[in-house]
PDB file of C-alpha atoms in Angstrom:
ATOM      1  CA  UNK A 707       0.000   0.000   0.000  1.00 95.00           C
ATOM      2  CA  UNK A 708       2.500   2.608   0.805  1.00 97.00           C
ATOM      3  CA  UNK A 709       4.596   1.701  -2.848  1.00 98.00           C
ATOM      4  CA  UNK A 710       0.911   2.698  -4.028  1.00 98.00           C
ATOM      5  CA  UNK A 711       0.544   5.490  -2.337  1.00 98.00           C
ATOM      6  CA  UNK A 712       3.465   6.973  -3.229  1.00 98.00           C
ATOM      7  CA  UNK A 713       3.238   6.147  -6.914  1.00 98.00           C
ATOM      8  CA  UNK A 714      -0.220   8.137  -7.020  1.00 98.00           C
ATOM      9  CA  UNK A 715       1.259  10.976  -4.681  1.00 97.00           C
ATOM     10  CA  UNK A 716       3.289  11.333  -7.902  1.00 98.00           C
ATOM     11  CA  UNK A 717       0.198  11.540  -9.960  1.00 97.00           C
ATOM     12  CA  UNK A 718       0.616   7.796 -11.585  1.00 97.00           C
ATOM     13  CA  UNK A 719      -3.037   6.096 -11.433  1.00 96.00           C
ATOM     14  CA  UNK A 720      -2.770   2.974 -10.347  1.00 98.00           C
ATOM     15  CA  UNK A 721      -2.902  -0.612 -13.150  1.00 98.00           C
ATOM     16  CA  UNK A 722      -6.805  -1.744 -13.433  1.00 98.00           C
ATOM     17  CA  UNK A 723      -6.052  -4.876 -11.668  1.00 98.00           C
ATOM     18  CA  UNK A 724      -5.065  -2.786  -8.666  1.00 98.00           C
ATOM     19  CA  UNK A 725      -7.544  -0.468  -8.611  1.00 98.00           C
ATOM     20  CA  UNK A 726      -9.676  -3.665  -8.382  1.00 98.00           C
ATOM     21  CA  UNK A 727      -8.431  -4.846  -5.508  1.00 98.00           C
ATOM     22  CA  UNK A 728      -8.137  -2.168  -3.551  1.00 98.00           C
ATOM     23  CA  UNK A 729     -11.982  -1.662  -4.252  1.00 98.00           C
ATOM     24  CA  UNK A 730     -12.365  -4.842  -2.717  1.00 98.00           C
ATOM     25  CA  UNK A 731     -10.175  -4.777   0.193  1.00 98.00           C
ATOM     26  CA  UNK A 732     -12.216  -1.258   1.078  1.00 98.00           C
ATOM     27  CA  UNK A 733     -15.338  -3.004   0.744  1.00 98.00           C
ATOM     28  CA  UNK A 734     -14.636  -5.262   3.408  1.00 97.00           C
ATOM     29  CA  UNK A 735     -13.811  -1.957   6.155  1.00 96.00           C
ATOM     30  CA  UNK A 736     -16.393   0.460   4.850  1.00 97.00           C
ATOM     31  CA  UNK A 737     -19.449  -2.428   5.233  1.00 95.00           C
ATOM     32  CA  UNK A 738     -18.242  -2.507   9.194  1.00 95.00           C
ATOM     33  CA  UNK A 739     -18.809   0.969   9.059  1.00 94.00           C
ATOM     34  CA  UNK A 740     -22.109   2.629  10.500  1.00 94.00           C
ATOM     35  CA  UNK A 741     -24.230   4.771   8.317  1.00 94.00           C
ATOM     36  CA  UNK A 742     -23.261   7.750  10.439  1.00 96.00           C
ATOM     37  CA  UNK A 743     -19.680   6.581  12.386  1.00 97.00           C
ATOM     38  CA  UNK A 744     -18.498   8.932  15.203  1.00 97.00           C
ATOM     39  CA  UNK A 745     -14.910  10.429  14.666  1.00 96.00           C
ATOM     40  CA  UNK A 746     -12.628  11.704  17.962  1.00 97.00           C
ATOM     41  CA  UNK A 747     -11.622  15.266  17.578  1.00 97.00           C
ATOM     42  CA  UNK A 748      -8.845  16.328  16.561  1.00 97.00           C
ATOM     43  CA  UNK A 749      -9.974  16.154  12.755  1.00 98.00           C
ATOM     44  CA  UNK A 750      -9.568  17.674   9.625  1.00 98.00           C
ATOM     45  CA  UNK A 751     -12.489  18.592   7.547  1.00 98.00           C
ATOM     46  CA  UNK A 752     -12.014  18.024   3.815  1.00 98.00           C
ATOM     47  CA  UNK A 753     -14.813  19.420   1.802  1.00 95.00           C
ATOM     48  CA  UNK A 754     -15.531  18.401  -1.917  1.00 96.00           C
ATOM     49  CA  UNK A 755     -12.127  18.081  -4.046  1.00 97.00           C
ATOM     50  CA  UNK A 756     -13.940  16.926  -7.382  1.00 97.00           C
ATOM     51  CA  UNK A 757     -10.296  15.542  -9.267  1.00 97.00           C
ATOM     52  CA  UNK A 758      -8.137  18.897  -7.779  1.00 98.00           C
ATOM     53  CA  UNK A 759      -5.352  16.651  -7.250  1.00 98.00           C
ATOM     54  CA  UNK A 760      -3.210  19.016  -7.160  1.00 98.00           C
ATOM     55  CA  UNK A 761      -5.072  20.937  -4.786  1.00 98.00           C
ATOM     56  CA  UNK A 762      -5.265  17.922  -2.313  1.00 98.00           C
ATOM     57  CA  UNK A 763      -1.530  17.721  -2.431  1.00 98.00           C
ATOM     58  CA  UNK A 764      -1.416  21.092  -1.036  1.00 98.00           C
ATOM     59  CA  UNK A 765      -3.772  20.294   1.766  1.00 97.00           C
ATOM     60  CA  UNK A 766      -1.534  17.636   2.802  1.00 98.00           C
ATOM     61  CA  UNK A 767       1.556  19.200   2.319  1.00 97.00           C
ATOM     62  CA  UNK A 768      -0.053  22.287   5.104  1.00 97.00           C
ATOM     63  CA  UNK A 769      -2.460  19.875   7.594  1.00 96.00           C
ATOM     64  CA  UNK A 770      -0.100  16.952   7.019  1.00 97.00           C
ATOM     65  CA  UNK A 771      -0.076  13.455   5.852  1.00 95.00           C
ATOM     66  CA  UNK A 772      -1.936  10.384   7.621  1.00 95.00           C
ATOM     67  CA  UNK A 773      -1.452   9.410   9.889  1.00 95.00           C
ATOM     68  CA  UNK A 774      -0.290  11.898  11.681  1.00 96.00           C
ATOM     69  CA  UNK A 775      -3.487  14.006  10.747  1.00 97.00           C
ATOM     70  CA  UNK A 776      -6.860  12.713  10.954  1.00 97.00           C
ATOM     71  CA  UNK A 777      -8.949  13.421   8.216  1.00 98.00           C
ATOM     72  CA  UNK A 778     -12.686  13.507   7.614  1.00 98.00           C
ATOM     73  CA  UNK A 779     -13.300  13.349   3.708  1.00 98.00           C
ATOM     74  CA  UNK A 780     -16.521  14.473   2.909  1.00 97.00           C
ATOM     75  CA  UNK A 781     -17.607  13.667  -0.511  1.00 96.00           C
ATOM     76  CA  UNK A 782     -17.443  14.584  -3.757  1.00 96.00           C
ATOM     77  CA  UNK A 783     -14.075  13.180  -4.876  1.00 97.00           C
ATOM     78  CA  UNK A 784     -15.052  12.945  -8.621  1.00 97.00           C
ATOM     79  CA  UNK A 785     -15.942  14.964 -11.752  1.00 95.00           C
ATOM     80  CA  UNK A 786     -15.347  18.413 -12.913  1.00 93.00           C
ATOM     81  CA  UNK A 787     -11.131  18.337 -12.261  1.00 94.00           C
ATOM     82  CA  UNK A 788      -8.914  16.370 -14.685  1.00 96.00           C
ATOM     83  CA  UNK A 789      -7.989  14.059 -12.022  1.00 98.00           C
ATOM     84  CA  UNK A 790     -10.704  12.436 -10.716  1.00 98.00           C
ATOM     85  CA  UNK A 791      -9.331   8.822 -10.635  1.00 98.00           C
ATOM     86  CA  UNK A 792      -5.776   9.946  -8.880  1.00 98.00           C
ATOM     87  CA  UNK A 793      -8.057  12.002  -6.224  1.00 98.00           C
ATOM     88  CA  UNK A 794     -10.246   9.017  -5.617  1.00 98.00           C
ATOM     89  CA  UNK A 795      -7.981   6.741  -5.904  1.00 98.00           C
ATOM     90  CA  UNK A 796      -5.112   8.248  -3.360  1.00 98.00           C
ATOM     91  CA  UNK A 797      -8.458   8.989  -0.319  1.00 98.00           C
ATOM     92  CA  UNK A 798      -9.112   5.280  -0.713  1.00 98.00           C
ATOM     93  CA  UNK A 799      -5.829   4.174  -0.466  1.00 98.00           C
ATOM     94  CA  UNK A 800      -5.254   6.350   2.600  1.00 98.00           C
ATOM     95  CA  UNK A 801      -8.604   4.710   4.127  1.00 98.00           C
ATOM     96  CA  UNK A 802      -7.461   1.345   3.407  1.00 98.00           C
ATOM     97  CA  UNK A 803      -3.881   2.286   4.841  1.00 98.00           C
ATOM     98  CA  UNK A 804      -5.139   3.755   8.100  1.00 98.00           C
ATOM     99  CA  UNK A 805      -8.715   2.762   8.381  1.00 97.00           C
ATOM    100  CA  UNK A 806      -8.825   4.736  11.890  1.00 96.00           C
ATOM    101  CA  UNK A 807      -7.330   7.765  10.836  1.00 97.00           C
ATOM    102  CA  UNK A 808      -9.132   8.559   7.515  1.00 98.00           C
ATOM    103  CA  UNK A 809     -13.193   8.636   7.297  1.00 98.00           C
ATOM    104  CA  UNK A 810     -14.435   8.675   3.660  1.00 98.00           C
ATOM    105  CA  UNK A 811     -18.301   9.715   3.177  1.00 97.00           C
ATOM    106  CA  UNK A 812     -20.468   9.745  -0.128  1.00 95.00           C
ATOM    107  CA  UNK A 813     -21.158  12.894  -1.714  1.00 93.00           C
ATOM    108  CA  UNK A 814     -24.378  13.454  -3.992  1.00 91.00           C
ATOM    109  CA  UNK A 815     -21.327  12.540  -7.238  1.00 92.00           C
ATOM    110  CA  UNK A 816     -20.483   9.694  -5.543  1.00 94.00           C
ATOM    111  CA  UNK A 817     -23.120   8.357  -8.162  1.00 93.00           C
ATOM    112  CA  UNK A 818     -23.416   6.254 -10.980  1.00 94.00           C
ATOM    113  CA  UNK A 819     -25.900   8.606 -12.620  1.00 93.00           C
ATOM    114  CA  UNK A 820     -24.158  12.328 -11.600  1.00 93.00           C
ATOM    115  CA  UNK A 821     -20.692  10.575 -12.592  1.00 95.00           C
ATOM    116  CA  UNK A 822     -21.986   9.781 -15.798  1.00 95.00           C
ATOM    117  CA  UNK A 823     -22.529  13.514 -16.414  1.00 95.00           C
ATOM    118  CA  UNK A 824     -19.862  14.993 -15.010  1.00 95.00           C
ATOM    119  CA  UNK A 825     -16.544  13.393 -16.465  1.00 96.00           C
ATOM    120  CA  UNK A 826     -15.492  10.293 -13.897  1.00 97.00           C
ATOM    121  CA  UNK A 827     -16.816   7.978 -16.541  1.00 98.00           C
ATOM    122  CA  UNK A 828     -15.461   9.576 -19.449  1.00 98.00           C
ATOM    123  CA  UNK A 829     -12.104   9.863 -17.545  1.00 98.00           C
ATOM    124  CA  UNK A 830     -11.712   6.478 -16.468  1.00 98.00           C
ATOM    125  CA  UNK A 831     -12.337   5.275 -19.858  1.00 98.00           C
ATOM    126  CA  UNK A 832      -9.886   7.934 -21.309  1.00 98.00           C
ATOM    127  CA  UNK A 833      -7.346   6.761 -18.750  1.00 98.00           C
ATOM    128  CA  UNK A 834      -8.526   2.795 -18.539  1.00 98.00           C
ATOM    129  CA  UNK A 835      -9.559   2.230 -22.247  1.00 98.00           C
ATOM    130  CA  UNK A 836     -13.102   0.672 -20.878  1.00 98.00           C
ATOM    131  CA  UNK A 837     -15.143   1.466 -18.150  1.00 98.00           C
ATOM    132  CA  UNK A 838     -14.285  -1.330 -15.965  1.00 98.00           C
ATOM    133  CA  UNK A 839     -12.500   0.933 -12.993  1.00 98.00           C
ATOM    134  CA  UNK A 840     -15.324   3.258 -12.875  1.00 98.00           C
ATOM    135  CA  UNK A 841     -17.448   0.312 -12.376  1.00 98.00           C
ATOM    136  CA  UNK A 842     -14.924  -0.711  -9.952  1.00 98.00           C
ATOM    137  CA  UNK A 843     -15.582   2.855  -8.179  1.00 98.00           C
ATOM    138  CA  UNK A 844     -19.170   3.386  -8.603  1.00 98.00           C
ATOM    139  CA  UNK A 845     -19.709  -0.020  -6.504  1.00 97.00           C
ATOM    140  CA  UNK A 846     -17.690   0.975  -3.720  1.00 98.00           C
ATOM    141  CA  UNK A 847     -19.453   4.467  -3.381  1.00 97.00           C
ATOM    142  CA  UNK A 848     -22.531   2.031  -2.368  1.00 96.00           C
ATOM    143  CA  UNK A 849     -20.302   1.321   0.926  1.00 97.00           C
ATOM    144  CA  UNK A 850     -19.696   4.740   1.753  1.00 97.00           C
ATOM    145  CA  UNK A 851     -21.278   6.059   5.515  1.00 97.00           C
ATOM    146  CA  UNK A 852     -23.637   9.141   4.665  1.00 93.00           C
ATOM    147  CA  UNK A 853     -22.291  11.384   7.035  1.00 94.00           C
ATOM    148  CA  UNK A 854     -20.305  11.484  10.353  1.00 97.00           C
ATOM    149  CA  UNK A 855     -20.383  13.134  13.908  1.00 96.00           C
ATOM    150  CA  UNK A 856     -17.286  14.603  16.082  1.00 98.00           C
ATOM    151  CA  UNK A 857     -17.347  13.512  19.534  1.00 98.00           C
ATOM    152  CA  UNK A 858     -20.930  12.732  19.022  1.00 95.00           C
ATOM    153  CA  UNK A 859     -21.594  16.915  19.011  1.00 96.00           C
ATOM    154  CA  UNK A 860     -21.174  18.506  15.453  1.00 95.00           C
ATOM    155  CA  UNK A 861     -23.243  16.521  12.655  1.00 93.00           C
ATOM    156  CA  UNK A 862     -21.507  16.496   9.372  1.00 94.00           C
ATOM    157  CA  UNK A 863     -23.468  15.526   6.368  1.00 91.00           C
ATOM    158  CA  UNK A 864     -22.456  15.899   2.564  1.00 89.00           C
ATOM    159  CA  UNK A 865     -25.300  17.989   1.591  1.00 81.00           C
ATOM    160  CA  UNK A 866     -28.502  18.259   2.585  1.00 71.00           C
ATOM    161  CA  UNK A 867     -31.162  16.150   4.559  1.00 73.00           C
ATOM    162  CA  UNK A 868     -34.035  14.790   4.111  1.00 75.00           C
ATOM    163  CA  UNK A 869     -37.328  15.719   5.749  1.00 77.00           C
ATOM    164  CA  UNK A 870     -38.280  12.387   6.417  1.00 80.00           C
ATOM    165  CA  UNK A 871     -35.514  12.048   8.354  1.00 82.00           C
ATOM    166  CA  UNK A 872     -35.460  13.623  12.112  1.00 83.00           C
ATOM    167  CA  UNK A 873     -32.463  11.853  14.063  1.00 82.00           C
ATOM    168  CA  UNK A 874     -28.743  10.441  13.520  1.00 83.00           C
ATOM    169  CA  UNK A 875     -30.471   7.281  14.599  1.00 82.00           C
ATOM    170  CA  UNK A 876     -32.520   7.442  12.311  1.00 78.00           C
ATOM    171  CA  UNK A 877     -30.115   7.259   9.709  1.00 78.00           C
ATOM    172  CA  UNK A 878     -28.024   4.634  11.470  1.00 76.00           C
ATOM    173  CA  UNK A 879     -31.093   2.654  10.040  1.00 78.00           C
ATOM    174  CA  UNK A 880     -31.329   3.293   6.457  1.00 74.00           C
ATOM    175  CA  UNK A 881     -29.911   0.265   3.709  1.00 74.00           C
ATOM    176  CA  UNK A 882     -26.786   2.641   2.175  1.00 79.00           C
ATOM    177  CA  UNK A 883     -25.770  -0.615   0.130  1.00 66.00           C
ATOM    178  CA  UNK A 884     -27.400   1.086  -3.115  1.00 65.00           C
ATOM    179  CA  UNK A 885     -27.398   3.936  -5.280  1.00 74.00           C
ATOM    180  CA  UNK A 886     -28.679   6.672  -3.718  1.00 70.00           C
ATOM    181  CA  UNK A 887     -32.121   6.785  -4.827  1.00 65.00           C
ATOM    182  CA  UNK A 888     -33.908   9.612  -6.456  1.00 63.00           C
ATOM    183  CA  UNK A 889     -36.305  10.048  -3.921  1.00 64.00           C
ATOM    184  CA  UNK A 890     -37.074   8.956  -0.167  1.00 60.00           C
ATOM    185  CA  UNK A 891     -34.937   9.715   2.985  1.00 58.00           C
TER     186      UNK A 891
END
């Protein structure tokens, strides 16, 4: 893992085959995960970087690396930047590399529909030559908690909430295995 996290700190995307199993291996620690985990303070909050590598470089290089920093990813790691696949690729690593140090959370592109729109597709077939890693992707954005609290006291969602929905425990109780539907809490 840290050979591949390296190699993508250096803006190299990662071989197809790897990308695969690193989807897999993440599977297996986000599906422990609660819908809404609980993260000790001190954290840093990372707000959408939607492919910025370059941009997510600099916030390590000033908050600092994990593990020495804990970070709180919020969403919203594809489309719109030309480096959606390095950006995505490089948070999952880091989760898979220090699963208690770095939360990841789904973001409204963390979508097979909105990342059709928006570039990851076209990028990872640009980069890929077939759409097999954004398939890859797309199915481990299903896994992703919805949101997170710090020390149980600040709520942090990716966007907004629904109505229908009045609690944290309440959300604790939703299926996220799925893409996020188009309508419903």
């Amino acid at each position: 893992l840290d050979r591949q996290i390296s190699s993508v700190m250096d803006c190299n995307p990662l071989l197809e085959d790897e990308v695969i199993r690193l989807c897999e291996k993440t599977k297996e620690i986000l599906q422990r995960d609660q819908n809404v985990p609980n993260i000790a303070a001190p954290v840093t909050v990372v707000g959408d970087i939607h492919g910025q590598f370059y941009d997510l470089l600099e916030l390590f290089r000033i908050g600092g690396r994990a593990p020495d920093t804990n970070y709180l990813f919020m969403g919203d790691y594809v489309d719109r930047g030309y480096y959606s696949v390095e950006c995505v690729t490089l948070v999952v690593l880091l989760k898979l590399r220090y699963p208690h140090r770095v939360t990841i959370l789904r973001g409204n592109h963390e979508s097979r529909q909105i990342t059709q729109v928006y570039g990851f597709y076209d990028e990872c077939v640009r980069k890929y030559g077939s759409a097999n890693v954004w398939k890859c992707f797309t199915d481990l954005f299903d896994f992703l908690p919805l949101a997170a609290t710090i020390d149980k006291q600040l709520f942090c969602p990716h966007g907004g909430l629904s109505p229908s929905l009045d609690t944290v425990a309440q959300m604790q109780q939703l299926e996220r295995f799925q893409e996020i539907p188009h309508e419903g809490p």
